[in-house]
Each structure stands twice: as structure tokens, then as C-alpha cells.
Coordinates of C-alpha atoms and ligand atoms in Angstrom, one line a residue:
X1 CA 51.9 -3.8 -45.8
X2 CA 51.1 -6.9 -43.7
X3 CA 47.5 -7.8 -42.8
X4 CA 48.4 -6.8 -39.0
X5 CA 50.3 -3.4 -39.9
X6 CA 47.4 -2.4 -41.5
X7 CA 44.7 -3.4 -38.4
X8 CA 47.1 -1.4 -36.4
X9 CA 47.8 1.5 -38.6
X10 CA 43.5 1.9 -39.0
X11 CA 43.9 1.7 -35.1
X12 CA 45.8 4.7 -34.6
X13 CA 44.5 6.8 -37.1
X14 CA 40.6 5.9 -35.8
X15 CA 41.6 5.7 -31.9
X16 CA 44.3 8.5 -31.8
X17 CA 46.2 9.0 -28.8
X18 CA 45.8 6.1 -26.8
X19 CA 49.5 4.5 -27.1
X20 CA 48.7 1.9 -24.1
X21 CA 45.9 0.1 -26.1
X22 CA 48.2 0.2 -29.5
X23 CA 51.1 -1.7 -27.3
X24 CA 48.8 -4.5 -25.9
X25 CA 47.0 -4.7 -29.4
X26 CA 50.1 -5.2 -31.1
X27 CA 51.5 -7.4 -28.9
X28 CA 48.9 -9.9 -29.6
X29 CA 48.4 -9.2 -33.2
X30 CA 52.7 -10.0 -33.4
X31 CA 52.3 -13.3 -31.6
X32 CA 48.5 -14.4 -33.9
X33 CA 50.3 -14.2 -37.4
X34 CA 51.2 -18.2 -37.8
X35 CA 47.6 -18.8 -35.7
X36 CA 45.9 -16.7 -38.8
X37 CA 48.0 -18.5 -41.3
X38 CA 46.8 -22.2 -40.2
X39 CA 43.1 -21.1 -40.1
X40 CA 41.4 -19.0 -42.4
X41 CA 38.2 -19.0 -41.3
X42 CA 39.5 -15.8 -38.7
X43 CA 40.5 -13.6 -41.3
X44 CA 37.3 -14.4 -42.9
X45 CA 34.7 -14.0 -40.4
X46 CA 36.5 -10.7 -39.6
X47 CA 37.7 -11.7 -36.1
X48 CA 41.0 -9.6 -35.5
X49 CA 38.8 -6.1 -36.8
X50 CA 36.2 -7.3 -34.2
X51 CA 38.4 -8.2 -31.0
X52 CA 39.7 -5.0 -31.4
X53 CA 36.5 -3.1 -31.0
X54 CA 34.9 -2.8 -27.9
X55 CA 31.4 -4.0 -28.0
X56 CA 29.9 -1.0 -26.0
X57 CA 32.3 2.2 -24.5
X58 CA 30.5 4.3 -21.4
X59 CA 31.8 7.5 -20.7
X60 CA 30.2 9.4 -17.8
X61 CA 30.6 12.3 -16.0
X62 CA 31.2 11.8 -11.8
X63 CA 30.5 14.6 -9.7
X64 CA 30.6 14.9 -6.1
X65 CA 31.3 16.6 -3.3
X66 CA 34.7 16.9 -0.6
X67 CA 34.2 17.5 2.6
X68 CA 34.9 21.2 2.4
X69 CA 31.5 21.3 0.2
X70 CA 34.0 21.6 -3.2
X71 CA 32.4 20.0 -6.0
X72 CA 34.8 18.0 -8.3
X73 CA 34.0 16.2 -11.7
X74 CA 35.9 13.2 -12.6
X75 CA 35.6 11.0 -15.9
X76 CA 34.1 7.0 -15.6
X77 CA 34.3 4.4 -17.7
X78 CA 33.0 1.3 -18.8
X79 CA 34.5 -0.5 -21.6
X80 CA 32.5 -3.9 -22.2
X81 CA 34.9 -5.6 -25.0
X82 CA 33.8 -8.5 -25.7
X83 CA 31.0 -11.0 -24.3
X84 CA 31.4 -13.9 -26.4
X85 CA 32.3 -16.6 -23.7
X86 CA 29.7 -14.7 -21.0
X87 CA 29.2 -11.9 -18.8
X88 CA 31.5 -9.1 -19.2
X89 CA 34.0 -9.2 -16.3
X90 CA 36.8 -7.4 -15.3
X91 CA 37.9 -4.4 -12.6
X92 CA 37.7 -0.8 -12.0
X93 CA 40.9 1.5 -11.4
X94 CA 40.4 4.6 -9.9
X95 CA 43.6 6.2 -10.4
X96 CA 44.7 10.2 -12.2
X97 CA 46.5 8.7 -14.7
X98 CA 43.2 6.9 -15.9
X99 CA 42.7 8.0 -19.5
X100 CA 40.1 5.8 -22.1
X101 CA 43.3 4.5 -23.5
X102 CA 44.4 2.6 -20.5
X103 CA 41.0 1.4 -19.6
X104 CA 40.8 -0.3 -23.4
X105 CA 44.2 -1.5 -23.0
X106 CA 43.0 -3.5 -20.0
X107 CA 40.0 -4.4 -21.2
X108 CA 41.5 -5.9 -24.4
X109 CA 43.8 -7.6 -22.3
X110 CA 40.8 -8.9 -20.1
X111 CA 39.5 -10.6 -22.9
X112 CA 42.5 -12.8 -23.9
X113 CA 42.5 -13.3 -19.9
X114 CA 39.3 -14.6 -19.2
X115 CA 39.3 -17.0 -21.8
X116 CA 42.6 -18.5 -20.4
X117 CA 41.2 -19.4 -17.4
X118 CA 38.7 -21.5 -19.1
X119 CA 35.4 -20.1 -17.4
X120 CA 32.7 -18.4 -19.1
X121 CA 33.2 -15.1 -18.8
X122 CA 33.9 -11.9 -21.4
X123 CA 36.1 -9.2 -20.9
X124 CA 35.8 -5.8 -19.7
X125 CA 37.3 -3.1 -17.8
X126 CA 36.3 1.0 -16.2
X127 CA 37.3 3.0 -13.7
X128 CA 37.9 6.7 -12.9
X129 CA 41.0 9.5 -13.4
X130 CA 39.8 9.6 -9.7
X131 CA 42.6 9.9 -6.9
X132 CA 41.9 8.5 -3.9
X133 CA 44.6 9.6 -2.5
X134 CA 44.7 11.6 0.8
X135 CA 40.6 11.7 0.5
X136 CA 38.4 11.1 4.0
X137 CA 36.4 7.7 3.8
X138 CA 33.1 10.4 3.4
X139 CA 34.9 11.6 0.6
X140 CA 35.6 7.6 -1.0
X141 CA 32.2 6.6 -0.2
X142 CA 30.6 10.3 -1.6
X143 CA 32.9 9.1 -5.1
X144 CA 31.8 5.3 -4.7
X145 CA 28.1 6.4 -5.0
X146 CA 28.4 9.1 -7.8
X147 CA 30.2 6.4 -9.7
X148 CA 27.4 3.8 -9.5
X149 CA 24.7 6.3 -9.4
X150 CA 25.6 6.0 -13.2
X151 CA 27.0 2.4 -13.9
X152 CA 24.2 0.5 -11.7
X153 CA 22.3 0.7 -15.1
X154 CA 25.0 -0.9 -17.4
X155 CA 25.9 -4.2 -14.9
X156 CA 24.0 -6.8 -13.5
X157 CA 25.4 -10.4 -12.6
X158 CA 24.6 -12.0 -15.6
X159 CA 25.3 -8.7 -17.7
X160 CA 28.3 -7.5 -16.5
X161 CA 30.1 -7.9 -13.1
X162 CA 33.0 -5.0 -12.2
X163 CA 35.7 -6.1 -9.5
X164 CA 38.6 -3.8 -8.4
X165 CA 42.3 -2.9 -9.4
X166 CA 44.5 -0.4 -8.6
X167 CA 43.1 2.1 -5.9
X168 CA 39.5 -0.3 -5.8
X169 CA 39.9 -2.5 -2.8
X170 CA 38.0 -3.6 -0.1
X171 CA 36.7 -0.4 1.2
X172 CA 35.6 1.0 -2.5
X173 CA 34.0 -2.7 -3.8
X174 CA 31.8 -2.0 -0.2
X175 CA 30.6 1.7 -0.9
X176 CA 30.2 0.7 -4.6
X177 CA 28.2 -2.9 -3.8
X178 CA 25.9 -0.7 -1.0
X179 CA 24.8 1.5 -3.7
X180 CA 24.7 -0.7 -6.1
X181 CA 21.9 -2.9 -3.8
X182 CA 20.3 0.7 -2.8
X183 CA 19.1 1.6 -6.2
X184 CA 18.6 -2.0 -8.1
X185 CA 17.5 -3.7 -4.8
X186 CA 19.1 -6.9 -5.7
X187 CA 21.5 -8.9 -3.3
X188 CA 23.3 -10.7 -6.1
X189 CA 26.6 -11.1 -7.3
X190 CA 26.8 -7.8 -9.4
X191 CA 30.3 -7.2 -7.9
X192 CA 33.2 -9.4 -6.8
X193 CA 35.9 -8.9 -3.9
X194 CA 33.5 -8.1 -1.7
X195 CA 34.0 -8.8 2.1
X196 CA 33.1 -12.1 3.6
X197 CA 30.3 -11.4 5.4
X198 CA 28.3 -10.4 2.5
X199 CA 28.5 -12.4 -0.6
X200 CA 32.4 -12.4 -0.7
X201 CA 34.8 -16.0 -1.6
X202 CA 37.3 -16.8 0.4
X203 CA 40.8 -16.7 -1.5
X204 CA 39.8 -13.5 -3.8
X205 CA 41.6 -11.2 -1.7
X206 CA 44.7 -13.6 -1.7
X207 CA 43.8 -14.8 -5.2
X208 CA 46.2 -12.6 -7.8
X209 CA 49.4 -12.8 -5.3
X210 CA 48.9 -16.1 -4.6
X211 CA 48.2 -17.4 -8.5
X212 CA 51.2 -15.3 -10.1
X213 CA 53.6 -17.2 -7.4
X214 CA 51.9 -20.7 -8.7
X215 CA 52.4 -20.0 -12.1
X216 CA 56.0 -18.9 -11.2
X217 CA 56.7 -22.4 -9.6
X218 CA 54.9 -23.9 -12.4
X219 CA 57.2 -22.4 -14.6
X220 CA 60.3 -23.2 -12.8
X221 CA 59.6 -27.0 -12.0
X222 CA 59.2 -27.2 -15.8
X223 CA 62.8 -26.4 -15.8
X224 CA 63.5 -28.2 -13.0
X225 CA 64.3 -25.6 -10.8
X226 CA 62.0 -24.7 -8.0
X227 CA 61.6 -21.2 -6.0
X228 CA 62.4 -22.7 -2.6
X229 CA 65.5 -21.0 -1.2
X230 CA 65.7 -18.5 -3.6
X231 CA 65.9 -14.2 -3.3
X232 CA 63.0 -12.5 -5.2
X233 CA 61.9 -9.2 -6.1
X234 CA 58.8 -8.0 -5.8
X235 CA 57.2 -4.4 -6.8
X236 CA 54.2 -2.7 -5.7
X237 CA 52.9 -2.2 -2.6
X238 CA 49.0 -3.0 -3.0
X239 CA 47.0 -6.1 -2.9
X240 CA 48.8 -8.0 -5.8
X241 CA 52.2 -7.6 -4.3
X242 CA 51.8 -8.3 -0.7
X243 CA 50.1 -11.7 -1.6
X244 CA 52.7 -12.3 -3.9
X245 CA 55.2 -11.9 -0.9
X246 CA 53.2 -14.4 1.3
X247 CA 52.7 -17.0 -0.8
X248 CA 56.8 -16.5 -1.5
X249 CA 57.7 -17.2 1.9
X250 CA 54.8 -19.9 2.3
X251 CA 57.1 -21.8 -0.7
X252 CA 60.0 -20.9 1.1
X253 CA 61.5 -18.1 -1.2
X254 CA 62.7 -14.8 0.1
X255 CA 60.8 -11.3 -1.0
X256 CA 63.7 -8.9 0.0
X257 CA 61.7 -5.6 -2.3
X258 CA 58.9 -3.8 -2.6
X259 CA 58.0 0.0 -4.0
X260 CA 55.2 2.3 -3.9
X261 CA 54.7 5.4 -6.4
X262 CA 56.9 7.7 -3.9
X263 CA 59.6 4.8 -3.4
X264 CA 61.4 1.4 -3.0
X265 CA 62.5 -0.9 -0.2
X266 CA 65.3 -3.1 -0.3
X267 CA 65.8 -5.2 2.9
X268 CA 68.1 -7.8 3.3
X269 CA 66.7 -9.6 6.1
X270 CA 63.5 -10.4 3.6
X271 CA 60.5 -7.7 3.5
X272 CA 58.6 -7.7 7.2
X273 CA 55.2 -9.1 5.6
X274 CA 53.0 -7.8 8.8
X275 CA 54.7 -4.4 8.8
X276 CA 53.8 -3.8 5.1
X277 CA 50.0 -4.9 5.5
X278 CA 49.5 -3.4 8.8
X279 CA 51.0 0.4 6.9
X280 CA 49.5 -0.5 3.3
X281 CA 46.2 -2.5 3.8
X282 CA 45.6 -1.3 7.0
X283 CA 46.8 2.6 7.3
X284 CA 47.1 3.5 3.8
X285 CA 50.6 5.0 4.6
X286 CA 53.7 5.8 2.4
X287 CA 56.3 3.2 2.3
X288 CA 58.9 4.7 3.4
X289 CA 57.9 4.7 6.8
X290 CA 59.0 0.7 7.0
X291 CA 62.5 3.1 7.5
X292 CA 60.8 3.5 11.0
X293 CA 60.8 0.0 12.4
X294 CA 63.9 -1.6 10.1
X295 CA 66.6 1.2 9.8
X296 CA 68.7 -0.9 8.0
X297 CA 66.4 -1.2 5.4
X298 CA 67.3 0.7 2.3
X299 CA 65.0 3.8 0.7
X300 CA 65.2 4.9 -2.9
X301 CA 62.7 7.6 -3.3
X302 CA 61.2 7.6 -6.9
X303 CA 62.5 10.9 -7.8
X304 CA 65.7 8.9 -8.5
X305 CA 63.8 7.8 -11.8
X306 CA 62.2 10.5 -13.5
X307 CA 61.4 8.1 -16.9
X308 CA 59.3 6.1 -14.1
X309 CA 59.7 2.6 -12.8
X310 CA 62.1 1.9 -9.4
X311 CA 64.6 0.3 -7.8
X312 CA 63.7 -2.8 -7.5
X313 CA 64.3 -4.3 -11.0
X314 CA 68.7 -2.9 -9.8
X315 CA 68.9 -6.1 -7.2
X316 CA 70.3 -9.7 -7.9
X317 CA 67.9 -12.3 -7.5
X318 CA 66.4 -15.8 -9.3
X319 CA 62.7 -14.7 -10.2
X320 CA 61.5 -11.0 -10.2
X321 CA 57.4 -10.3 -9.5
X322 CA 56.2 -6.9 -11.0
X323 CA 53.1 -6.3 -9.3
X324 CA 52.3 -2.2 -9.1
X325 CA 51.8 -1.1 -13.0
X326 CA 52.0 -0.8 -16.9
X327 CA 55.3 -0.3 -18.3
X328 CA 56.8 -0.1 -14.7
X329 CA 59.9 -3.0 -16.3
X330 CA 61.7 -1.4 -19.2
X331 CA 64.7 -2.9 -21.4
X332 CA 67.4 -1.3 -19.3
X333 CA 65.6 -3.0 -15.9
X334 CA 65.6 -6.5 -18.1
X335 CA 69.6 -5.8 -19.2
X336 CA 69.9 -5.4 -15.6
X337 CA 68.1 -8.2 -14.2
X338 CA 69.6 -10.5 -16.9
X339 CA 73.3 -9.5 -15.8
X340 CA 72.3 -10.6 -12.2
X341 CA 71.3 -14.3 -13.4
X342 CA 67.5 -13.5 -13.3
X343 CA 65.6 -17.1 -14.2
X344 CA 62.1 -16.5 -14.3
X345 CA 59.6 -13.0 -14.3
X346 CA 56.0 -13.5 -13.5
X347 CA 54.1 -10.5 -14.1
X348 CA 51.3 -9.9 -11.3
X349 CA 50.9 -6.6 -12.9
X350 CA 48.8 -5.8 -16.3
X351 CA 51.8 -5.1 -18.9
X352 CA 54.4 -4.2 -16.7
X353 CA 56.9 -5.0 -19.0
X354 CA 57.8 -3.0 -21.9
X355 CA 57.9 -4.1 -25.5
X356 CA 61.8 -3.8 -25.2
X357 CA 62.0 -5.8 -21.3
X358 CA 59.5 -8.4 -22.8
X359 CA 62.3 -8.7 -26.2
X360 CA 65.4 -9.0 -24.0
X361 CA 63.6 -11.7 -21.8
X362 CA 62.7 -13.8 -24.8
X363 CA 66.0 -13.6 -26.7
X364 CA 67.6 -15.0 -22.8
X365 CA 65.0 -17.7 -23.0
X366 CA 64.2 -17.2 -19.0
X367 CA 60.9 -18.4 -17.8
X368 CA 58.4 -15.4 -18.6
X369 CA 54.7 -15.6 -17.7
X370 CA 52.6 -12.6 -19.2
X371 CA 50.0 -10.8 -16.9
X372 CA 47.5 -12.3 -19.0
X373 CA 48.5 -15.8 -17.5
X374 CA 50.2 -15.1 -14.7
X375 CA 47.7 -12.6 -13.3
X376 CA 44.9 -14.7 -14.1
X377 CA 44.4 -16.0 -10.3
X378 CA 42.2 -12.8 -9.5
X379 CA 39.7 -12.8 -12.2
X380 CA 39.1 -16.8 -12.2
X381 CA 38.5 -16.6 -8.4
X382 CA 36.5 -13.9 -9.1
X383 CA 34.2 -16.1 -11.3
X384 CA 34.2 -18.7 -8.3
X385 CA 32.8 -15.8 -6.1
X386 CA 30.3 -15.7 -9.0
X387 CA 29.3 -18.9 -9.0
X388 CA 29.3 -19.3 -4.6
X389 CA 26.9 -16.3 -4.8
X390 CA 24.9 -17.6 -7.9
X391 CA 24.4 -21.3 -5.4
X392 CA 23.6 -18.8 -2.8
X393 CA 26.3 -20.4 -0.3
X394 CA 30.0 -20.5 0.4
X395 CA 32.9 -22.8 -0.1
X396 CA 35.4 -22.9 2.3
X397 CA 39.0 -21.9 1.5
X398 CA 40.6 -25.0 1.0
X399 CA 38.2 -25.3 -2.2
X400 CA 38.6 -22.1 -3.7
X401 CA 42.8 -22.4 -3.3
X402 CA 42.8 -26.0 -4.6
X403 CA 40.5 -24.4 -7.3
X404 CA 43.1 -21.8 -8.5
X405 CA 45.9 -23.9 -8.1
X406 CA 44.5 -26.2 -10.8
X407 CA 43.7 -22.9 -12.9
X408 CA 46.9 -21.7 -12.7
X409 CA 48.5 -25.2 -13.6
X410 CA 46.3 -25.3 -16.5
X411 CA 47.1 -22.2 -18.1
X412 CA 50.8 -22.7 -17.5
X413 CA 49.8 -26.5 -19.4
X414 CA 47.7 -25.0 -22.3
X415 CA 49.5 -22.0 -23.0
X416 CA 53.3 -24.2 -23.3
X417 CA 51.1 -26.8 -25.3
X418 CA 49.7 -24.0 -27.8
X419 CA 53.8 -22.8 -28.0
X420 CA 54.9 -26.1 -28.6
X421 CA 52.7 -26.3 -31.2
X422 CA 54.2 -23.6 -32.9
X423 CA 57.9 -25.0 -32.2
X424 CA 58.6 -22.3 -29.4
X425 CA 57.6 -23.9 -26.3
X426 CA 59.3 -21.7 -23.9
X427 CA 56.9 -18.7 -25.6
X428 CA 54.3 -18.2 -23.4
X429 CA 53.5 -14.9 -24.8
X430 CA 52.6 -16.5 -28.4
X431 CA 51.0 -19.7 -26.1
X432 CA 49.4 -17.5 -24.0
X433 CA 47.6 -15.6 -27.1
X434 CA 47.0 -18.0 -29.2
X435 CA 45.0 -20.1 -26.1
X436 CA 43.0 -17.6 -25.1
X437 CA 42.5 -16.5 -29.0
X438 CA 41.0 -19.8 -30.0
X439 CA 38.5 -19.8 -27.3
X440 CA 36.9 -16.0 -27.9
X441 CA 37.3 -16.7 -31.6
X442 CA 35.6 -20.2 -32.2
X443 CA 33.0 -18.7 -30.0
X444 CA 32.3 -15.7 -32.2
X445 CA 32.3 -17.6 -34.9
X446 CA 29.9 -20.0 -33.9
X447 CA 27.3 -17.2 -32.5
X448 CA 27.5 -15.2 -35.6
X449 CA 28.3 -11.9 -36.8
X450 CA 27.3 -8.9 -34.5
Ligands
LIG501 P1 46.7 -1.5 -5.5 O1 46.1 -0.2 -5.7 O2 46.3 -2.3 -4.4 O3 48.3 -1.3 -5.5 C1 49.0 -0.8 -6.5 C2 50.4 -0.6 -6.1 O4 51.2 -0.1 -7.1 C3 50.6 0.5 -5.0 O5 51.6 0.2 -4.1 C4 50.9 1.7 -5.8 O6 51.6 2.7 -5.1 C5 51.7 1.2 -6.9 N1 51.6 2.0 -8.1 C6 50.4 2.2 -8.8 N2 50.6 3.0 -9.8 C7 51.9 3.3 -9.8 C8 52.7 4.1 -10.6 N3 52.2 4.8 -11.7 N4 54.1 4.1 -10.3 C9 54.6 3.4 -9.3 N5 53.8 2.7 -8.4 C10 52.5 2.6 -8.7 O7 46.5 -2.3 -6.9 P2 46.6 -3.9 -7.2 O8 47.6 -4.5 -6.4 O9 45.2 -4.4 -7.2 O10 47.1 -3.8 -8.7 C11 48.4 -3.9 -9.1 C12 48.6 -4.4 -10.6 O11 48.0 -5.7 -10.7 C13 47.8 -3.5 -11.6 O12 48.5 -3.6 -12.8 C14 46.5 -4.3 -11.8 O13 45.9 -4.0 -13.0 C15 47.0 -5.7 -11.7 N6 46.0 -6.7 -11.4 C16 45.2 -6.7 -10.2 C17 44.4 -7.7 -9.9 C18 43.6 -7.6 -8.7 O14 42.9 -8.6 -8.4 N7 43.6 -6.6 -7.8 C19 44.2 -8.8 -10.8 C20 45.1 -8.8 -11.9 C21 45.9 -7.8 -12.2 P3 50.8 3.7 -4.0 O15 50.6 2.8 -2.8 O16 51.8 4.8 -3.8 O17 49.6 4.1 -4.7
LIG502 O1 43.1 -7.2 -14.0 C1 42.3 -8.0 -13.5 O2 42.2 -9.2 -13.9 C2 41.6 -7.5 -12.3 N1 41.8 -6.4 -11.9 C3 40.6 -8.4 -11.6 C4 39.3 -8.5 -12.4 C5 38.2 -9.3 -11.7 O3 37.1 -9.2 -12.3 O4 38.4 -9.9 -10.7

């Protein structure tokens, strides 16, 4: 049995039951193998049975209270994986489907991330099986506190600094950052994406949409090819997709999708950008009231796929965005995408792919950036925050965006450097890992074993 089989199989059998964290683990272990071959020290300083690990795991009980006076009890989590290039970072999701194996998943993931982006920061991930769905703001803010009441204790902003994800936005990072001040009675950055007036950066809100469309065009003008003029698909509805869709048209592309959990809109005239802010940011209403101001629009309720995933991946276009959640692109979508002339995917989402979409996109050879690298916008601008509220002051916008375009340039550089390397240089997965690898791993190494 290979050295990597055996990691994996010791994974299972010690973690069972959490099939999200086995998929990202093995993902990275498949691409590692020639990395581990050309350096020995990893193997022997024990790195790949380490990364895999968490450093710490917090599991907590949340209880609150509706506004009927019911009292509900919800898991949280904390999962701080690996501190070896600096303060644990990473977001919360508050979301039902929330189990301990999706929070390691995206924590592990975090790690490899973070050290892409070249800033000093570890990874980390929590969150809730929380729905925020249909709840009152009392009832978000009542769930905001009881959530900190217990975390306050494990972050601090040179310990570990949360940020949001799916279903922790604005709203949530202000409920959670009040209570946070309330019982530490610090004003420091303990939390990022918070709102402008009171510690946040310019550009975070904007900064994951914005970064996976850079990464896509620094993709495509590697090839020559550009995403001006060009029909893309986009899915999600939430703060990663609709700044994917603006930066598209900024570029001069053409979003024409987007889905939400209960459906997907196709519109051939190009997605109405202020319609789907003003009903998702701003109203927090289903998306298949766009129907309402563009008739012509087309509506495929989810219900059409009961194996999960949407529409969206079924139109022709040049580059595809996945920007809503895990395993939301499967091999079918890819088949599908591939027969329509698909040239690039740039995932905004964690893992949206599946192991058989990410196969079929390699073996065509298309431009593929991995959420690890083409999500990484978010998190580094999240460390800029860090460092604006560590300097007590704030740079203007222009700063922060010129900031993550050079990021996002960089990993794109690195990562087809590390692939080239390895004689695959259109292999951004294996670049990707192998980049961000080095970093975490040199760094343990050098600080010892703990
Ligand atoms: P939001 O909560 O703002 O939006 C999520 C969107 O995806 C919503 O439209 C939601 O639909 C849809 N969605 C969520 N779960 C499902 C599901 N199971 N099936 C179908 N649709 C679903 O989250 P974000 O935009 O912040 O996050 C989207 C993705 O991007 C996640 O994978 C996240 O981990 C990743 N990411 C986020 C970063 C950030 O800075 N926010 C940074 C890097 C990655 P509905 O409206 O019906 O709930
Ligand atoms: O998946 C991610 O990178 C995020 N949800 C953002 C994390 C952060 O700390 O900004």
C-alpha cells in the first residue's frame, strides 16, 4: 500500500464519517507524491500525519432563544488547523448542513490557502449547523451572541481571527464583533469583513468575486485568450457570486446565470447585477423572484436535480464561475460544459468541483484554477484588514484592489512555476499544492516538532 493510501486509510478508520475532509485530504495527498519523493526531510519530520491533524478542535453547544420564547440548541465549531505561518484565520458558515466534517474540510483547505497568498497567516475554519434562514434579525443577533459567548475565549487578533462564509455576512460579522468587544473589551481586529465604519477594509466585501475573476484572466492571457466579450456562467447567489458578476462585466464579459439553493436563472440579456443585490444582499429574497422584473428570464427550480447541483453548469459559454458550494460541479456538469467549448473554470467556491468534474477538466487541458487559488482574494484581503486595523488606520480602495490584484497574479505565477517544475504546467491543482505545501512545511520544520 502506498505511503498516501495508508495516511488516508488511518484517516477514515480514526475520523469515520466525514467523506468531505477524506475528498480534500486526498486531493492534496494525490497531487504531493513527486513533491515527497524530491525531499525527504517531509516524510521524516512527519509532516503529511501532522497537516492532517488539526491542531486544536472546539465543539460547543449554542443555545438560544426565538422570538416565540422556544429554546433551540445548535452545534459550533472551531477547528484551528494549523498555525505554523501565524494566526489561525479563516471563516465561519452557519449553515444545516454544517457537520465537523465539512468544517475540517475547509479548514484543511484554509491552510494550503493561506500560505498561497504569501502572508503570514494559519489556517482555520467553524461555524454552526445553524439556519439562518427565515429567522428575525433578534433572532440572528440572539444566535450571533450565544455563538461568541463561547468562542470569545478561543480568538484574539494575534491568536485567531474568524471571518464569514456561507450564511456569515455583513449583518452576522456585526452581532458577532459587538459581542465579541462586550465581553473582551478590546477594539481590535479579532474579526474581519466588518463594516467600514468600524475597523472594516475597503475591497473585503468585493474581495473573493473580484480575485477569482483576476485569476480567471490571469489564466486566460496565459493562453492568450482574454474574457472580454465572452458569455460566462456563474452560480450562487451570495457574496462570492455577485462580485464575481461585477468584476465580469467591469472586464467586459457577460454573466448570463446565477442559482440559489431553491433555483437557477438563465437570462440572455446578461444577469441584471442591481436587481440581484438589491433581492440577495439587500432583501434576503428567493431568486426566483428576478421572474418578477425580467419575464423572459428562464427559472429552473432545484427540484429538477435531486443528486444536487443546478442548471447552470447545462449553458454554452467560454469560462464557468462556481461560486455557491462543495460538490455543487459533478463529472456529468464537466461532460456537459466540455461539449459546449468551455475554456477555463475558476472556482470562487470551496471544492465545488467533484473528484470526477476536476478529472474530466484536466484530461481537456482547459484553464482550471482550484478554490484554494482562485478563492484566495477573500482571505488575503482579509489579512490586509488585519494589518489596516493592526496600524490603527485605513487605506483607501485603490490600495487594497491594487493589493489583490498583485496577490492574485502571484499565485496564478507561483503555482504554474511549481507545475512547470514538475513538467505539467497547465496543473494548477498539483502547482497550487505543492506552493502552498512548501511554505507550511519548511515552516514546521524549522519551528520543530509539536
Ligand atoms: P453566501 O451565503 O453569501 O452565498 C451562498 C450562495 O450559495 C447562496 O446563493 C446560497 O443559496 C447558495 N448555496 C449555499 N449552499 C447551497 C447548496 N447546498 N445548494 C445550492 N446552493 C447553495 O456565501 P458566500 O458567497 O460567502 O460563499 C460561497 C462559497 O464561496 C462557499 O463555498 C464559501 O466557502 C466560498 N468562499 C467564500 C469566501 C468569502 O469571502 N465569503 C472566501 C472564499 C471562499 P441561498 O441564497 O438559497 O442560501
Ligand atoms: O473560505 C474562505 O477563504 C473564507 N471564507 C474567507 C476567510 C477569511 O478569513 O476571510
Amino acid at each position: 500500500m502506498s505511503y498516501a493510501h495508508e495516511i488516508l486509510k488511518n484517516l477514515q478508520r480514526s475520523s469515520p464519517a466525514q467523506s468531505e475532509f477524506y475528498q480534500a485530504a486526498e486531493e492534496v495527498l494525490a497531487s504531493l507524491g513527486p513533491e515527497l519523493e524530491r525531499d525527504p526531510r517531509y516524510l521524516r519530520h512527519g509532516i503529511i500525519e501532522r497537516l492532517i491533524e488539526p491542531e486544536r478542535q472546539i465543539l460547543f453547544r449554542v443555545a438560544w432563544m426565538d422570538d416565540a420564547g422556544g429554546v433551540h440548541v445548535n452545534k459550533g465549531y472551531r477547528v484551528q488547523f494549523n498555525s505554523a505561518l501565524g494566526p489561525y484565520k479563516g471563516g465561519l458558515r452557519f449553515h444545516p448542513a454544517v457537520t465537523a466534517g465539512v468544517i475540517k474540510f475547509l479548514g484543511f483547505e484554509q491552510i494550503f490557502k493561506n500560505a498561497l497568498t504569501g502572508l503570514p497567516i494559519g489556517g482555520a475554519k467553524g461555524g454552526a449547523d445553524f439556519d439562518p434562514k427565515g429567522r428575525s434579525d433578534a433572532e440572528i443577533m440572539r444566535f450571533c451572541q450565544a455563538f461568541m459567548t463561547e468562542l470569545h475565549r478561543h480568538i484574539g487578533a494575534t491568536v485567531d481571527v474568524p471571518a464569514g462564509d456561507i450564511g456569515v455576512g455583513t449583518r452576522e460579522i456585526g452581532y458577532l464583533y459587538g459581542h465579541y468587544r462586550r465581553l473582551s473589551g478590546r477594539y481590535e481586529g479579532t474579526i474581519t469583513g466588518k463594516g467600514l465604519d468600524w475597523g472594516g477594509s475597503l475591497g473585503r466585501k468585493q474581495a473573493t468575486g473580484y480575485g477569482c475573476v483576476y485569476f480567471a484572466e490571469n489564466m486566460l492571457n496565459a493562453r492568450n485568450e482574454s474574457l472580454e466579450g465572452n458569455t460566462c456562467l456563474v452560480s450562487g447567489a451570495g457574496n462570492v457570486a455577485i462580485y464575481t458578476i461585477e468584476k465580469l462585466y467591469q472586464l467586459g464579459a457577460f454573466p448570463v446565470t446565477c442559482s440559489d439553493s431553491r433555483g437557477t436563472i438563465h437570462d440572455e440579456h446578461g444577469i441584471d447585477l442591481e436587481l440581484l443585490k438589491q433581492l440577495k444582499e439587500e432583501q434576503r429574497q428567493p431568486l426566483s423572484r428576478y421572474l418578477e422584473y425580467h419575464p423572459k428570464a428562464e427559472y429552473t427550480p432545484a427540484e429538477d436535480y435531486p443528486q444536487g447541483g443546478h442548471a447552470v453548469w447545462r449553458y454554452s459559454a467560454r469560462a464557468a464561475f462556481p461560486c455557491a458550494t462543495q460538490n455543487e460541479l459533478s463529472g456529468s456538469d464537466a461532460e456537459a460544459l466540455l461539449a459546449n467549448g468551455i475554456a477555463c473554470v475558476s472556482e470562487g467556491a470551496n471544492m465545488p468541483s467533484t473528484r470526477e468534474a476536476v478529472e474530466r477538466f484536466l484530461e481537456a487541458g482547459i484553464a482550471f484554477g482550484p478554490g484554494k487559488a482562485a478563492n484566495a482574494g477573500g482571505v488575503a484581503t482579509s489579512q490586509l484588514e488585519m494589518q489596516q486595523n493592526a496600524g490603527l488606520t485605513q487605506w483607501p480602495l485603490e490600495k487594497v484592489d491594487s493589493h489583490l490584484r498583485a496577490i492574485m497574479a502571484d499565485i496564478f505565477r507561483r503555482s504554474s512555476r511549481t507545475a512547470a517544475e514538475f513538467g505539467q504546467p497547465s496543473n494548477l491543482i498539483m502547482g497550487a499544492n505543492i506552493t502552498g505545501f512548501r511554505r507550511v512545511a519548511n515552516a514546521m520544520i524549522e519551528q520543530g516538532l509539536f
